[in-house]
């Protein structure tokens, strides 16, 4: 029994060391080989050893300057396989506003969030509640009587975002 436990501890130690060396090598490689072209990215290296980094595909960064009552943006789309979407919204104005992110064809609303003055929201949708279809989206801001001011960022990933 003691011999089996020793073998198990030795195997775990070797595996941990190999993982640390692989991660250190992957993160140090860009600095060591600056200017050298490579067909394997550090993300590929990490995925090959079972670590799933975030591969961001589609991004929308939108600054609300307070000049429109209900601004609309049609510049966000989700590529197939990248249905894990994260929303970041910050309200720097004096009135609350509501953000709606709706699929253009299916009319599926993947986010409907209200942001109070001075607050930040950061919800995620990991292709559930509801599912996130690939395609184009309209991001609509409803400001009511106010003029929305702040920032809205949307990012899609092939890897699920951690639950907040």
PDB file of C-alpha atoms in Angstrom:
ATOM      1  CA  UNK A   1       0.000   0.000   0.000  1.00  0.00           C
ATOM      2  CA  UNK A   2       2.805   2.399   0.935  1.00  0.00           C
ATOM      3  CA  UNK A   3       4.647   1.546  -2.308  1.00  0.00           C
ATOM      4  CA  UNK A   4       1.494   2.274  -4.390  1.00  0.00           C
ATOM      5  CA  UNK A   5       1.056   5.634  -2.651  1.00  0.00           C
ATOM      6  CA  UNK A   6       4.708   6.552  -3.321  1.00  0.00           C
ATOM      7  CA  UNK A   7       4.273   5.750  -7.026  1.00  0.00           C
ATOM      8  CA  UNK A   8       1.122   7.883  -7.136  1.00  0.00           C
ATOM      9  CA  UNK A   9       2.884  10.846  -5.496  1.00  0.00           C
ATOM     10  CA  UNK A  10       5.866  10.513  -7.861  1.00  0.00           C
ATOM     11  CA  UNK A  11       3.573  10.418 -10.909  1.00  0.00           C
ATOM     12  CA  UNK A  12       1.653  13.478  -9.727  1.00  0.00           C
ATOM     13  CA  UNK A  13       4.915  15.360  -9.120  1.00  0.00           C
ATOM     14  CA  UNK A  14       6.229  14.556 -12.601  1.00  0.00           C
ATOM     15  CA  UNK A  15       2.916  15.559 -14.209  1.00  0.00           C
ATOM     16  CA  UNK A  16       2.812  18.849 -12.259  1.00  0.00           C
ATOM     17  CA  UNK A  17       6.404  19.648 -13.253  1.00  0.00           C
ATOM     18  CA  UNK A  18       5.699  18.914 -16.929  1.00  0.00           C
ATOM     19  CA  UNK A  19       2.624  21.135 -16.849  1.00  0.00           C
ATOM     20  CA  UNK A  20       4.533  24.027 -15.246  1.00  0.00           C
ATOM     21  CA  UNK A  21       7.374  23.705 -17.768  1.00  0.00           C
ATOM     22  CA  UNK A  22       4.875  23.622 -20.665  1.00  0.00           C
ATOM     23  CA  UNK A  23       3.018  26.694 -19.443  1.00  0.00           C
ATOM     24  CA  UNK A  24       6.243  28.595 -18.708  1.00  0.00           C
ATOM     25  CA  UNK A  25       7.635  27.685 -22.134  1.00  0.00           C
ATOM     26  CA  UNK A  26       4.418  28.718 -23.884  1.00  0.00           C
ATOM     27  CA  UNK A  27       4.272  32.090 -22.130  1.00  0.00           C
ATOM     28  CA  UNK A  28       8.020  32.784 -22.505  1.00  0.00           C
ATOM     29  CA  UNK A  29       8.219  31.708 -26.149  1.00  0.00           C
ATOM     30  CA  UNK A  30       7.094  35.048 -27.630  1.00  0.00           C
ATOM     31  CA  UNK A  31       9.825  36.907 -25.720  1.00  0.00           C
ATOM     32  CA  UNK A  32      12.512  34.363 -26.562  1.00  0.00           C
ATOM     33  CA  UNK A  33      11.675  34.175 -30.247  1.00  0.00           C
ATOM     34  CA  UNK A  34      10.714  37.768 -31.036  1.00  0.00           C
ATOM     35  CA  UNK A  35      10.764  38.302 -34.775  1.00  0.00           C
ATOM     36  CA  UNK A  36      10.698  34.566 -35.574  1.00  0.00           C
ATOM     37  CA  UNK A  37       7.624  33.382 -37.445  1.00  0.00           C
ATOM     38  CA  UNK A  38       5.775  30.398 -36.016  1.00  0.00           C
ATOM     39  CA  UNK A  39       2.683  28.535 -37.152  1.00  0.00           C
ATOM     40  CA  UNK A  40       1.758  27.400 -33.611  1.00  0.00           C
ATOM     41  CA  UNK A  41       0.307  30.002 -31.277  1.00  0.00           C
ATOM     42  CA  UNK A  42       0.648  29.911 -27.509  1.00  0.00           C
ATOM     43  CA  UNK A  43      -3.128  29.201 -27.432  1.00  0.00           C
ATOM     44  CA  UNK A  44      -2.511  26.054 -29.506  1.00  0.00           C
ATOM     45  CA  UNK A  45       0.264  25.009 -27.119  1.00  0.00           C
ATOM     46  CA  UNK A  46      -1.979  25.506 -24.107  1.00  0.00           C
ATOM     47  CA  UNK A  47      -4.894  23.670 -25.727  1.00  0.00           C
ATOM     48  CA  UNK A  48      -2.614  20.727 -26.550  1.00  0.00           C
ATOM     49  CA  UNK A  49      -1.965  20.200 -22.824  1.00  0.00           C
ATOM     50  CA  UNK A  50      -5.599  20.598 -21.806  1.00  0.00           C
ATOM     51  CA  UNK A  51      -5.748  24.279 -20.867  1.00  0.00           C
ATOM     52  CA  UNK A  52      -8.447  26.252 -22.686  1.00  0.00           C
ATOM     53  CA  UNK A  53      -7.547  29.934 -22.991  1.00  0.00           C
ATOM     54  CA  UNK A  54     -10.085  32.410 -24.336  1.00  0.00           C
ATOM     55  CA  UNK A  55      -9.939  32.822 -28.076  1.00  0.00           C
ATOM     56  CA  UNK A  56     -11.820  36.039 -28.739  1.00  0.00           C
ATOM     57  CA  UNK A  57     -13.421  36.223 -32.178  1.00  0.00           C
ATOM     58  CA  UNK A  58     -15.935  39.071 -32.342  1.00  0.00           C
ATOM     59  CA  UNK A  59     -15.678  42.332 -30.401  1.00  0.00           C
ATOM     60  CA  UNK A  60     -17.701  45.532 -30.255  1.00  0.00           C
ATOM     61  CA  UNK A  61     -16.391  48.513 -28.292  1.00  0.00           C
ATOM     62  CA  UNK A  62     -18.841  51.399 -28.282  1.00  0.00           C
ATOM     63  CA  UNK A  63     -18.500  54.728 -26.478  1.00  0.00           C
ATOM     64  CA  UNK A  64     -21.806  56.406 -25.710  1.00  0.00           C
ATOM     65  CA  UNK A  65     -21.142  60.142 -25.843  1.00  0.00           C
ATOM     66  CA  UNK A  66     -24.507  61.369 -24.558  1.00  0.00           C
ATOM     67  CA  UNK A  67     -25.558  62.928 -27.879  1.00  0.00           C
ATOM     68  CA  UNK A  68     -28.526  60.639 -28.757  1.00  0.00           C
ATOM     69  CA  UNK A  69     -31.623  59.577 -26.851  1.00  0.00           C
ATOM     70  CA  UNK A  70     -31.806  55.910 -27.992  1.00  0.00           C
ATOM     71  CA  UNK A  71     -28.623  55.078 -29.935  1.00  0.00           C
ATOM     72  CA  UNK A  72     -28.420  51.887 -32.020  1.00  0.00           C
ATOM     73  CA  UNK A  73     -25.359  49.933 -33.194  1.00  0.00           C
ATOM     74  CA  UNK A  74     -25.443  47.144 -35.797  1.00  0.00           C
ATOM     75  CA  UNK A  75     -21.720  46.405 -35.739  1.00  0.00           C
ATOM     76  CA  UNK A  76     -21.707  43.197 -33.670  1.00  0.00           C
ATOM     77  CA  UNK A  77     -21.886  39.662 -35.018  1.00  0.00           C
ATOM     78  CA  UNK A  78     -21.218  36.216 -33.579  1.00  0.00           C
ATOM     79  CA  UNK A  79     -19.244  33.702 -35.616  1.00  0.00           C
ATOM     80  CA  UNK A  80     -20.378  30.064 -35.475  1.00  0.00           C
ATOM     81  CA  UNK A  81     -18.580  28.233 -32.662  1.00  0.00           C
ATOM     82  CA  UNK A  82     -18.048  31.438 -30.661  1.00  0.00           C
ATOM     83  CA  UNK A  83     -21.410  31.578 -28.888  1.00  0.00           C
ATOM     84  CA  UNK A  84     -20.052  32.471 -25.446  1.00  0.00           C
ATOM     85  CA  UNK A  85     -20.699  36.202 -25.180  1.00  0.00           C
ATOM     86  CA  UNK A  86     -19.705  38.625 -22.439  1.00  0.00           C
ATOM     87  CA  UNK A  87     -21.173  42.119 -22.027  1.00  0.00           C
ATOM     88  CA  UNK A  88     -19.484  44.955 -20.171  1.00  0.00           C
ATOM     89  CA  UNK A  89     -21.438  48.189 -19.748  1.00  0.00           C
ATOM     90  CA  UNK A  90     -20.502  51.243 -17.716  1.00  0.00           C
ATOM     91  CA  UNK A  91     -22.834  54.190 -17.145  1.00  0.00           C
ATOM     92  CA  UNK A  92     -20.992  57.507 -16.683  1.00  0.00           C
ATOM     93  CA  UNK A  93     -24.143  59.594 -17.190  1.00  0.00           C
ATOM     94  CA  UNK A  94     -26.807  60.893 -14.827  1.00  0.00           C
ATOM     95  CA  UNK A  95     -29.726  58.708 -16.012  1.00  0.00           C
ATOM     96  CA  UNK A  96     -30.098  54.923 -16.151  1.00  0.00           C
ATOM     97  CA  UNK A  97     -30.204  53.196 -19.532  1.00  0.00           C
ATOM     98  CA  UNK A  98     -31.169  49.766 -20.795  1.00  0.00           C
ATOM     99  CA  UNK A  99     -29.122  47.658 -23.233  1.00  0.00           C
ATOM    100  CA  UNK A 100     -30.782  45.144 -25.524  1.00  0.00           C
ATOM    101  CA  UNK A 101     -28.707  42.821 -27.715  1.00  0.00           C
ATOM    102  CA  UNK A 102     -30.978  41.131 -30.265  1.00  0.00           C
ATOM    103  CA  UNK A 103     -30.249  38.754 -33.161  1.00  0.00           C
ATOM    104  CA  UNK A 104     -31.269  40.458 -36.424  1.00  0.00           C
ATOM    105  CA  UNK A 105     -32.929  37.443 -38.062  1.00  0.00           C
ATOM    106  CA  UNK A 106     -34.189  35.273 -35.196  1.00  0.00           C
ATOM    107  CA  UNK A 107     -35.111  38.183 -32.888  1.00  0.00           C
ATOM    108  CA  UNK A 108     -33.492  36.312 -29.978  1.00  0.00           C
ATOM    109  CA  UNK A 109     -32.565  38.733 -27.173  1.00  0.00           C
ATOM    110  CA  UNK A 110     -29.327  37.502 -25.594  1.00  0.00           C
ATOM    111  CA  UNK A 111     -28.960  40.456 -23.186  1.00  0.00           C
ATOM    112  CA  UNK A 112     -31.472  42.875 -21.669  1.00  0.00           C
ATOM    113  CA  UNK A 113     -29.705  44.826 -18.917  1.00  0.00           C
ATOM    114  CA  UNK A 114     -30.377  48.079 -17.099  1.00  0.00           C
ATOM    115  CA  UNK A 115     -27.377  50.106 -15.959  1.00  0.00           C
ATOM    116  CA  UNK A 116     -27.863  52.677 -13.215  1.00  0.00           C
ATOM    117  CA  UNK A 117     -25.862  55.948 -13.164  1.00  0.00           C
ATOM    118  CA  UNK A 118     -22.317  55.299 -11.945  1.00  0.00           C
ATOM    119  CA  UNK A 119     -22.763  51.503 -12.136  1.00  0.00           C
ATOM    120  CA  UNK A 120     -21.151  48.779 -14.217  1.00  0.00           C
ATOM    121  CA  UNK A 121     -22.723  45.476 -15.320  1.00  0.00           C
ATOM    122  CA  UNK A 122     -20.795  42.485 -16.634  1.00  0.00           C
ATOM    123  CA  UNK A 123     -23.210  39.626 -17.508  1.00  0.00           C
ATOM    124  CA  UNK A 124     -22.304  36.581 -19.594  1.00  0.00           C
ATOM    125  CA  UNK A 125     -24.237  34.218 -21.825  1.00  0.00           C
ATOM    126  CA  UNK A 126     -22.419  30.927 -22.350  1.00  0.00           C
ATOM    127  CA  UNK A 127     -24.686  29.919 -25.229  1.00  0.00           C
ATOM    128  CA  UNK A 128     -27.552  29.270 -22.833  1.00  0.00           C
ATOM    129  CA  UNK A 129     -30.529  31.109 -21.350  1.00  0.00           C
ATOM    130  CA  UNK A 130     -31.146  31.727 -24.269  1.00  0.00           C
ATOM    131  CA  UNK A 131     -28.892  30.034 -26.816  1.00  0.00           C
ATOM    132  CA  UNK A 132     -26.697  32.444 -28.814  1.00  0.00           C
ATOM    133  CA  UNK A 133     -27.252  31.988 -32.553  1.00  0.00           C
ATOM    134  CA  UNK A 134     -24.476  32.911 -34.991  1.00  0.00           C
ATOM    135  CA  UNK A 135     -25.117  35.994 -37.084  1.00  0.00           C
ATOM    136  CA  UNK A 136     -25.605  39.744 -36.861  1.00  0.00           C
ATOM    137  CA  UNK A 137     -26.951  41.555 -33.811  1.00  0.00           C
ATOM    138  CA  UNK A 138     -28.413  44.975 -33.128  1.00  0.00           C
ATOM    139  CA  UNK A 139     -27.334  46.621 -29.892  1.00  0.00           C
ATOM    140  CA  UNK A 140     -30.022  49.104 -28.843  1.00  0.00           C
ATOM    141  CA  UNK A 141     -29.677  51.505 -25.935  1.00  0.00           C
ATOM    142  CA  UNK A 142     -32.867  52.868 -24.397  1.00  0.00           C
ATOM    143  CA  UNK A 143     -32.216  56.041 -22.428  1.00  0.00           C
ATOM    144  CA  UNK A 144     -35.742  57.162 -21.631  1.00  0.00           C
ATOM    145  CA  UNK A 145     -35.586  60.895 -20.999  1.00  0.00           C
ATOM    146  CA  UNK A 146     -31.802  60.853 -20.603  1.00  0.00           C
ATOM    147  CA  UNK A 147     -28.955  60.812 -23.076  1.00  0.00           C
ATOM    148  CA  UNK A 148     -26.933  57.613 -22.424  1.00  0.00           C
ATOM    149  CA  UNK A 149     -23.285  58.164 -21.623  1.00  0.00           C
ATOM    150  CA  UNK A 150     -20.705  55.472 -20.955  1.00  0.00           C
ATOM    151  CA  UNK A 151     -19.197  52.431 -22.627  1.00  0.00           C
ATOM    152  CA  UNK A 152     -20.490  49.125 -24.004  1.00  0.00           C
ATOM    153  CA  UNK A 153     -18.186  46.210 -24.863  1.00  0.00           C
ATOM    154  CA  UNK A 154     -19.270  42.826 -26.267  1.00  0.00           C
ATOM    155  CA  UNK A 155     -16.876  39.897 -26.793  1.00  0.00           C
ATOM    156  CA  UNK A 156     -17.518  36.415 -28.142  1.00  0.00           C
ATOM    157  CA  UNK A 157     -15.317  33.442 -27.324  1.00  0.00           C
ATOM    158  CA  UNK A 158     -15.001  29.769 -28.201  1.00  0.00           C
ATOM    159  CA  UNK A 159     -14.518  29.021 -24.487  1.00  0.00           C
ATOM    160  CA  UNK A 160     -17.151  29.519 -21.785  1.00  0.00           C
ATOM    161  CA  UNK A 161     -16.675  32.546 -19.560  1.00  0.00           C
ATOM    162  CA  UNK A 162     -16.524  31.820 -15.802  1.00  0.00           C
ATOM    163  CA  UNK A 163     -19.747  32.504 -13.920  1.00  0.00           C
ATOM    164  CA  UNK A 164     -19.500  35.745 -11.917  1.00  0.00           C
TER     165      UNK A 164
END
